[in-house]
Amino acid sequence: MSPAATSSASLAETLRRAEQARRAGRWDDAAAAYRTAWESTGDPRWAGELGLLELSLRRHRDAAEHLRRALEGGDALAPGARARLRGALQQAAQEVVEVAIVVGKPEAELFMDGRRVGQGFVTYVVYVEPGSHEARATLQGHEDGVGRFDAQRGDKPPIGLALKEKPPAPRPAQPAVAPRAAAAAPGPAAARPAAGGTAIGPAIRLGGLALASAGVLVGAGFAIGWVVKDGEAESLREELRSAHDDLADSSCSSRTQNVDARCPQLRDAVVSRDALGLVAVVSFVASGVVGATALSSFWWAPSPDHGGVRVVPQAMARGGGVRIDGAW
């Protein structure tokens, strides 16, 4: 028997054991079998079945994580299965904390409470139990980006993690010049007058660019929150459309909103989504104004004893930006 046939037979046996255990009410055994099937194949269908069993076992954090992984599986799920998993995810997420994390450098490695989450992305959605937690992003040559927070059940806090480059190692001290040689051949630096400039320029640039960076991270966090709320509102619309024929595209009809408790939930989700979007836009605009003011200070408030500004574009697989070198 070929390795492929052996693998297929092993998967079929694992799924048979999972289904038998579920029918017999042995949910722990069924969950273990579906976990084996998912980890060996990466098939989102088995991640969804695992999440549904974990929800029945009240393992809400694990259930939310596996249900989201299943819903990210593209077209592998049938529309009916996708709607069922989306409803289960909403139920599990109400019992835990849904954290939207934005990492300043996608090549950094992300950890939550010491548990590795992943690497290579700008945004992550992580589920944790209510309480105190720490998100940490690490990258060689950079100081760790750390975000600590306290959250209660059902909260959705946005976290931004910025990683700052470590300063270069100090250069070795130059040997002292003999007094006679120094007197005989003074260097050009001794005869050069002190460069002009104002001391307020570096302070404006350092503070302005720090505020602009923080504003971008905050805006990105609220943008992630907008995406989450938009998905929640769309899910509720799909459920209501399938249950009521008189549901309009953007709101419940007068009859439906009096008999279906999901209508107030839809309105709340739309209001929250619009508020998050407005705050995100304001954060991005304010960051742009502050950053432009800080950069313009290179011309109207130059640094003493330094000069020259260099802007280097940077491109990566999942984004890009610029690096600014100059006097700070």
Coordinates of C-alpha atoms in Angstrom, one line a residue:
M1 CA 0.0 0.0 0.0
S2 CA 1.4 3.4 -1.0
P3 CA 2.1 6.1 1.7
A4 CA -0.8 8.2 0.3
A5 CA -3.3 5.3 0.6
T6 CA -2.0 4.6 4.1
S7 CA -2.5 8.2 5.1
S8 CA -6.0 8.3 3.7
A9 CA -6.9 5.1 5.5
S10 CA -5.6 6.5 8.7
L11 CA -7.6 9.7 8.4
A12 CA -10.7 7.8 7.6
E13 CA -10.2 5.7 10.7
T14 CA -9.6 8.8 12.8
L15 CA -12.8 10.4 11.6
R16 CA -14.8 7.2 12.2
R17 CA -13.6 7.1 15.8
A18 CA -14.5 10.8 16.2
E19 CA -18.0 10.3 15.0
Q20 CA -18.6 7.2 17.1
A21 CA -17.3 9.0 20.2
R22 CA -19.6 12.0 19.5
R23 CA -22.7 9.8 19.0
A24 CA -21.9 8.0 22.3
G25 CA -21.6 11.3 24.2
R26 CA -17.9 10.9 24.7
W27 CA -17.1 14.4 23.7
D28 CA -13.5 14.5 25.1
D29 CA -12.6 11.5 22.9
A30 CA -14.3 13.0 19.9
A31 CA -12.5 16.3 20.4
A32 CA -9.1 14.5 20.6
A33 CA -9.8 12.6 17.4
Y34 CA -10.9 15.7 15.5
R35 CA -7.8 17.5 16.8
T36 CA -5.6 14.7 15.3
A37 CA -7.4 15.0 12.0
W38 CA -7.0 18.8 11.8
E39 CA -3.4 18.8 12.8
S40 CA -2.5 16.1 10.3
T41 CA -4.3 17.6 7.4
G42 CA -4.9 21.3 8.1
D43 CA -8.5 20.9 6.8
P44 CA -10.6 23.7 8.2
R45 CA -13.6 21.4 8.4
W46 CA -12.0 19.4 11.2
A47 CA -11.0 22.6 13.0
G48 CA -14.7 23.6 12.9
E49 CA -15.8 20.2 14.3
L50 CA -13.2 20.5 17.0
G51 CA -14.4 24.0 17.9
L52 CA -18.0 22.9 18.2
L53 CA -17.1 20.1 20.6
E54 CA -14.9 22.4 22.7
L55 CA -17.8 24.9 22.9
S56 CA -20.0 22.0 24.2
L57 CA -17.3 21.2 26.8
R58 CA -17.2 24.9 27.8
R59 CA -13.6 25.3 26.7
H60 CA -14.5 28.7 25.3
R61 CA -11.0 30.1 24.5
D62 CA -10.0 27.0 22.6
A63 CA -13.4 26.9 20.9
A64 CA -13.1 30.5 19.7
E65 CA -9.6 29.9 18.4
H66 CA -10.4 26.8 16.4
L67 CA -13.7 28.2 15.1
R68 CA -12.0 31.3 13.7
R69 CA -9.3 29.1 12.1
A70 CA -12.1 27.1 10.4
L71 CA -13.8 30.3 9.1
E72 CA -10.5 31.5 7.7
G73 CA -10.4 28.4 5.5
G74 CA -11.8 30.1 2.4
D75 CA -14.2 28.1 0.3
A76 CA -13.6 24.8 2.0
L77 CA -16.8 25.2 4.1
A78 CA -20.3 24.9 2.7
P79 CA -22.5 28.1 3.3
G80 CA -24.7 26.3 5.8
A81 CA -21.6 25.1 7.8
R82 CA -20.1 28.5 7.7
A83 CA -23.2 30.2 9.1
R84 CA -23.3 27.5 11.9
L85 CA -19.7 28.0 12.8
R86 CA -20.0 31.8 12.7
G87 CA -22.9 31.7 15.2
A88 CA -20.8 29.3 17.5
L89 CA -17.9 31.7 17.3
Q90 CA -20.0 34.6 18.5
Q91 CA -21.3 32.5 21.4
A92 CA -17.7 31.4 22.4
A93 CA -16.3 35.0 22.1
Q94 CA -18.9 36.3 24.5
E95 CA -17.2 34.2 27.3
V96 CA -13.6 35.2 26.7
V97 CA -11.6 38.3 25.7
E98 CA -11.0 38.9 21.9
V99 CA -7.7 40.9 21.5
A100 CA -6.9 42.6 18.2
I101 CA -3.1 43.1 18.1
V102 CA -1.2 45.3 15.6
V103 CA 2.6 44.6 15.4
G104 CA 4.8 47.5 14.1
K105 CA 7.1 45.1 12.3
P106 CA 5.5 42.0 10.6
E107 CA 8.8 40.0 10.8
A108 CA 8.6 40.1 14.6
E109 CA 7.5 37.1 16.6
L110 CA 4.4 37.5 18.7
F111 CA 3.8 35.9 22.2
M112 CA 0.7 36.1 24.4
D113 CA 1.5 35.4 28.1
G114 CA 4.6 33.5 27.0
R115 CA 2.7 31.3 24.5
R116 CA 3.9 31.8 20.9
V117 CA 1.1 33.1 18.6
G118 CA 2.9 33.5 15.3
Q119 CA 5.1 35.5 13.0
G120 CA 5.0 37.3 9.7
F121 CA 1.7 39.2 10.0
V122 CA 0.8 42.8 10.9
T123 CA -2.5 42.0 12.7
Y124 CA -3.6 39.1 14.9
V125 CA -6.8 38.2 16.7
V126 CA -6.1 36.3 19.9
Y127 CA -8.5 34.9 22.5
V128 CA -7.6 34.9 26.2
E129 CA -9.4 34.3 29.5
P130 CA -10.6 37.3 31.5
G131 CA -7.9 38.8 33.7
S132 CA -4.4 40.4 33.3
H133 CA -2.3 39.5 30.3
E134 CA 0.8 40.5 28.4
A135 CA 1.4 40.6 24.7
R136 CA 5.0 40.8 23.6
A137 CA 6.6 41.1 20.1
T138 CA 10.3 40.3 19.7
L139 CA 12.8 40.9 16.9
Q140 CA 16.6 40.6 16.9
G141 CA 18.3 44.0 17.1
H142 CA 15.1 45.7 18.5
E143 CA 13.7 46.3 22.0
D144 CA 10.6 44.2 22.7
G145 CA 7.2 45.7 22.1
V146 CA 5.1 45.0 25.2
G147 CA 1.4 45.6 25.8
R148 CA -0.1 44.8 29.2
F149 CA -3.9 44.9 29.8
D150 CA -6.7 43.9 32.1
A151 CA -9.9 42.7 30.4
Q152 CA -13.3 41.3 31.4
R153 CA -15.4 38.7 29.6
G154 CA -16.7 39.9 26.3
D155 CA -14.1 42.8 26.0
K156 CA -12.3 43.4 22.7
P157 CA -9.3 45.6 23.5
P158 CA -7.0 46.7 20.6
I159 CA -3.3 46.5 21.4
G160 CA -0.5 48.2 19.4
L161 CA 3.1 46.9 19.7
A162 CA 5.9 49.1 18.5
L163 CA 9.5 47.8 18.3
K164 CA 12.4 50.3 18.6
E165 CA 15.8 49.6 17.2
K166 CA 18.5 49.2 19.8
P167 CA 21.2 51.9 19.7
P168 CA 24.5 50.8 18.0
A169 CA 27.4 49.6 20.2
P170 CA 29.7 52.5 21.3
R171 CA 32.8 52.9 19.1
P172 CA 36.2 52.1 20.7
A173 CA 38.0 55.2 22.1
Q174 CA 40.6 56.8 19.7
P175 CA 44.2 57.0 20.9
A176 CA 45.1 60.3 22.4
V177 CA 47.1 62.7 20.2
A178 CA 50.5 63.9 21.5
P179 CA 50.4 67.5 22.6
R180 CA 53.3 68.5 20.4
A181 CA 51.8 66.9 17.3
A182 CA 48.4 68.5 18.0
A183 CA 50.0 72.0 18.4
A184 CA 52.1 71.6 15.2
A185 CA 49.2 70.4 13.0
P186 CA 45.9 71.5 14.3
G187 CA 43.0 69.6 12.5
P188 CA 40.4 71.4 10.5
A189 CA 37.9 70.7 13.3
A190 CA 39.7 73.0 15.7
A191 CA 39.4 75.9 13.3
R192 CA 35.9 75.2 12.2
P193 CA 33.3 77.5 14.0
A194 CA 30.4 75.9 15.8
A195 CA 27.5 75.2 13.4
G196 CA 24.4 77.3 13.9
G197 CA 21.0 75.9 14.8
T198 CA 18.4 75.8 17.5
A199 CA 18.1 73.3 20.3
I200 CA 14.3 73.1 20.0
G201 CA 14.4 71.4 16.6
P202 CA 15.4 67.9 17.9
A203 CA 12.7 68.1 20.7
I204 CA 10.0 69.0 18.1
R205 CA 11.0 66.1 15.8
L206 CA 11.4 63.5 18.5
G207 CA 8.1 64.3 20.2
G208 CA 6.2 64.8 17.0
L209 CA 7.3 61.6 15.3
A210 CA 6.7 59.7 18.5
L211 CA 3.1 61.1 18.7
A212 CA 2.5 60.4 15.0
S213 CA 3.7 56.7 15.4
A214 CA 1.5 56.2 18.4
G215 CA -1.5 57.7 16.6
V216 CA -1.0 55.3 13.6
L217 CA -0.9 52.3 16.0
V218 CA -4.0 53.5 17.8
G219 CA -5.8 54.1 14.5
A220 CA -4.8 50.6 13.3
G221 CA -6.2 49.1 16.4
F222 CA -9.6 50.8 16.0
A223 CA -9.5 49.8 12.3
I224 CA -9.2 46.2 13.4
G225 CA -12.1 46.7 15.8
W226 CA -14.2 48.1 12.8
V227 CA -13.5 45.0 10.8
V228 CA -14.6 42.7 13.7
K229 CA -17.8 44.7 14.2
D230 CA -18.5 44.8 10.5
G231 CA -18.3 41.0 10.3
E232 CA -20.6 40.7 13.4
A233 CA -23.2 43.0 11.8
E234 CA -23.0 41.1 8.5
S235 CA -23.5 37.8 10.2
L236 CA -26.6 39.1 12.0
R237 CA -28.0 40.4 8.7
E238 CA -27.5 36.9 7.1
E239 CA -29.3 35.2 10.0
L240 CA -32.2 37.7 9.9
R241 CA -32.6 37.5 6.1
S242 CA -32.8 33.7 6.3
A243 CA -35.4 33.9 9.0
H244 CA -37.6 36.9 7.8
D245 CA -38.5 37.8 4.2
D246 CA -39.3 41.4 5.0
L247 CA -35.8 42.4 6.3
A248 CA -34.4 45.4 4.4
D249 CA -30.7 45.6 3.4
S250 CA -29.6 47.9 6.3
S251 CA -32.3 47.6 9.1
C252 CA -35.1 45.4 10.4
S253 CA -38.7 46.1 9.4
S254 CA -41.1 47.4 12.0
R255 CA -42.7 43.9 12.4
T256 CA -39.4 42.0 12.6
Q257 CA -37.7 44.2 15.1
N258 CA -40.6 43.6 17.5
V259 CA -40.4 39.9 17.4
D260 CA -36.7 39.1 16.8
A261 CA -34.2 39.9 19.6
R262 CA -31.4 40.0 17.0
C263 CA -32.6 43.3 15.6
P264 CA -31.3 45.4 18.6
Q265 CA -28.1 43.4 18.4
L266 CA -27.7 44.4 14.7
R267 CA -28.4 48.1 15.5
D268 CA -25.8 48.0 18.3
A269 CA -23.2 46.3 16.1
V270 CA -23.7 48.9 13.3
V271 CA -23.5 51.9 15.7
S272 CA -20.3 50.4 17.3
R273 CA -18.8 49.7 13.9
D274 CA -19.4 53.3 12.7
A275 CA -18.0 54.8 15.9
L276 CA -14.8 52.7 15.6
G277 CA -14.4 53.7 11.9
L278 CA -14.7 57.4 12.8
V279 CA -12.1 57.2 15.6
A280 CA -9.7 55.3 13.3
V281 CA -10.0 58.0 10.6
V282 CA -9.5 60.8 13.1
S283 CA -6.4 59.0 14.5
F284 CA -4.9 58.6 11.1
V285 CA -5.5 62.2 10.0
A286 CA -4.2 63.6 13.3
S287 CA -1.0 61.4 13.0
G288 CA -0.4 62.7 9.5
V289 CA -0.7 66.4 10.6
V290 CA 1.7 65.8 13.6
G291 CA 4.1 63.8 11.5
A292 CA 4.2 66.5 8.7
T293 CA 4.8 69.2 11.2
A294 CA 7.7 67.3 12.8
L295 CA 9.3 66.6 9.4
S296 CA 9.0 70.2 8.3
S297 CA 11.0 71.3 11.3
F298 CA 14.2 70.0 9.5
W299 CA 14.0 73.2 7.5
W300 CA 12.7 75.8 9.9
A301 CA 14.4 74.5 13.1
P302 CA 17.6 72.6 12.0
S303 CA 19.7 70.8 14.6
P304 CA 23.0 72.3 15.8
D305 CA 26.2 70.7 14.6
H306 CA 24.3 68.3 12.3
G307 CA 22.8 68.5 8.9
G308 CA 21.2 66.5 6.2
V309 CA 18.1 64.4 6.1
R310 CA 17.8 61.1 4.2
V311 CA 14.4 59.4 3.6
V312 CA 14.8 55.7 2.5
P313 CA 11.7 53.8 1.2
Q314 CA 11.3 50.2 2.6
A315 CA 9.2 47.5 1.1
M316 CA 8.2 44.1 2.6
A317 CA 6.0 41.2 1.6
R318 CA 3.0 42.5 3.7
G319 CA 3.5 46.2 3.7
G320 CA 6.1 49.0 3.5
G321 CA 7.1 52.4 4.8
V322 CA 10.1 54.8 5.0
R323 CA 13.1 55.1 7.2
I324 CA 14.2 58.7 8.0
D325 CA 17.9 59.3 8.9
G326 CA 19.0 62.7 10.1
A327 CA 19.6 64.8 13.1
W328 CA 17.2 64.2 16.0

